[in-house]
Tab-separated table of C-alpha atoms in Angstrom:
chain	number	residue	atom	x	y	z
A	1	MET	CA	16.005	-14.266	9.406
A	2	GLU	CA	13.741	-12.444	11.944
A	3	ILE	CA	15.034	-9.377	13.836
A	4	ILE	CA	13.903	-7.310	16.740
A	5	VAL	CA	14.575	-3.701	17.298
A	6	ILE	CA	16.031	-2.456	20.658
A	7	VAL	CA	17.036	1.061	21.700
A	8	LEU	CA	20.722	1.067	22.174
A	9	ASN	CA	22.261	4.269	23.745
A	10	GLY	CA	19.245	6.104	22.239
A	11	GLU	CA	19.582	4.678	18.742
A	12	PRO	CA	17.610	1.823	17.094
A	13	HIS	CA	19.685	-1.361	16.785
A	14	GLN	CA	18.635	-4.680	15.381
A	15	VAL	CA	19.358	-8.038	17.065
A	16	SER	CA	18.040	-11.586	16.565
A	17	PRO	CA	15.072	-12.480	18.679
A	18	SER	CA	17.065	-15.014	20.843
A	19	SER	CA	19.933	-12.521	21.593
A	20	THR	CA	21.058	-12.101	25.239
A	21	LEU	CA	23.045	-9.254	26.671
A	22	THR	CA	26.147	-11.276	26.393
A	23	ASP	CA	25.462	-11.695	22.601
A	24	LEU	CA	24.987	-7.865	22.372
A	25	VAL	CA	28.139	-6.990	24.208
A	26	GLU	CA	30.267	-9.467	22.211
A	27	ALA	CA	28.754	-8.123	18.940
A	28	LEU	CA	29.777	-4.599	19.898
A	29	ASN	CA	33.356	-5.971	20.750
A	30	LEU	CA	33.009	-4.787	24.344
A	31	SER	CA	33.271	-8.045	26.132
A	32	GLN	CA	36.732	-7.250	27.465
A	33	LYS	CA	35.986	-3.683	28.434
A	34	ALA	CA	35.029	-2.395	31.852
A	35	ILE	CA	31.293	-1.492	31.129
A	36	ALA	CA	27.940	-1.448	32.813
A	37	VAL	CA	24.744	-2.381	31.043
A	38	ALA	CA	21.333	-1.046	32.019
A	39	VAL	CA	18.104	-2.362	30.505
A	40	ASN	CA	15.021	-0.093	30.884
A	41	ARG	CA	16.998	1.896	33.481
A	42	THR	CA	17.812	-1.126	35.598
A	43	ILE	CA	21.503	-2.259	35.962
A	44	ILE	CA	21.898	-5.888	34.902
A	45	ALA	CA	24.820	-7.607	36.759
A	46	ARG	CA	27.473	-9.035	34.403
A	47	HIS	CA	26.907	-12.588	35.726
A	48	GLN	CA	23.275	-12.239	34.533
A	49	TRP	CA	24.040	-11.047	31.011
A	50	GLY	CA	23.905	-14.643	29.498
A	51	GLU	CA	20.450	-15.115	31.134
A	52	TYR	CA	18.833	-11.879	30.037
A	53	GLN	CA	17.136	-12.223	26.729
A	54	LEU	CA	16.542	-9.031	24.867
A	55	GLN	CA	12.916	-7.975	23.917
A	56	ALA	CA	11.713	-5.719	21.224
A	57	GLN	CA	11.896	-2.171	22.303
A	58	ASP	CA	14.127	-2.735	25.341
A	59	GLN	CA	16.165	0.467	26.118
A	60	VAL	CA	19.642	-0.723	26.544
A	61	ASP	CA	22.365	1.667	27.837
A	62	VAL	CA	25.987	0.482	27.585
A	63	VAL	CA	28.333	2.781	29.683
A	64	ARG	CA	31.913	2.449	29.890
A	65	ALA	CA	33.504	2.673	33.283
A	66	ILE	CA	36.160	5.445	33.590
A	67	GLY	CA	38.381	5.402	36.621
A	68	GLY	CA	39.518	8.625	38.323
A	69	GLY	CA	39.637	10.502	41.396
């Protein structure tokens, strides 16, 4: 099985070549969490996660939303 390496929150992370952001979020058990995802410093809207296919060396930042005031 082939893999590609992305950079997830600053650390190398292996995914399959056909992985989307939705696949990554589900694999991290974060699909039910309030999170934001940026790829190469660009925020990707949640409704686009299933369409965004990860590429080798993509820098992915997953940030959990925290409420407050």
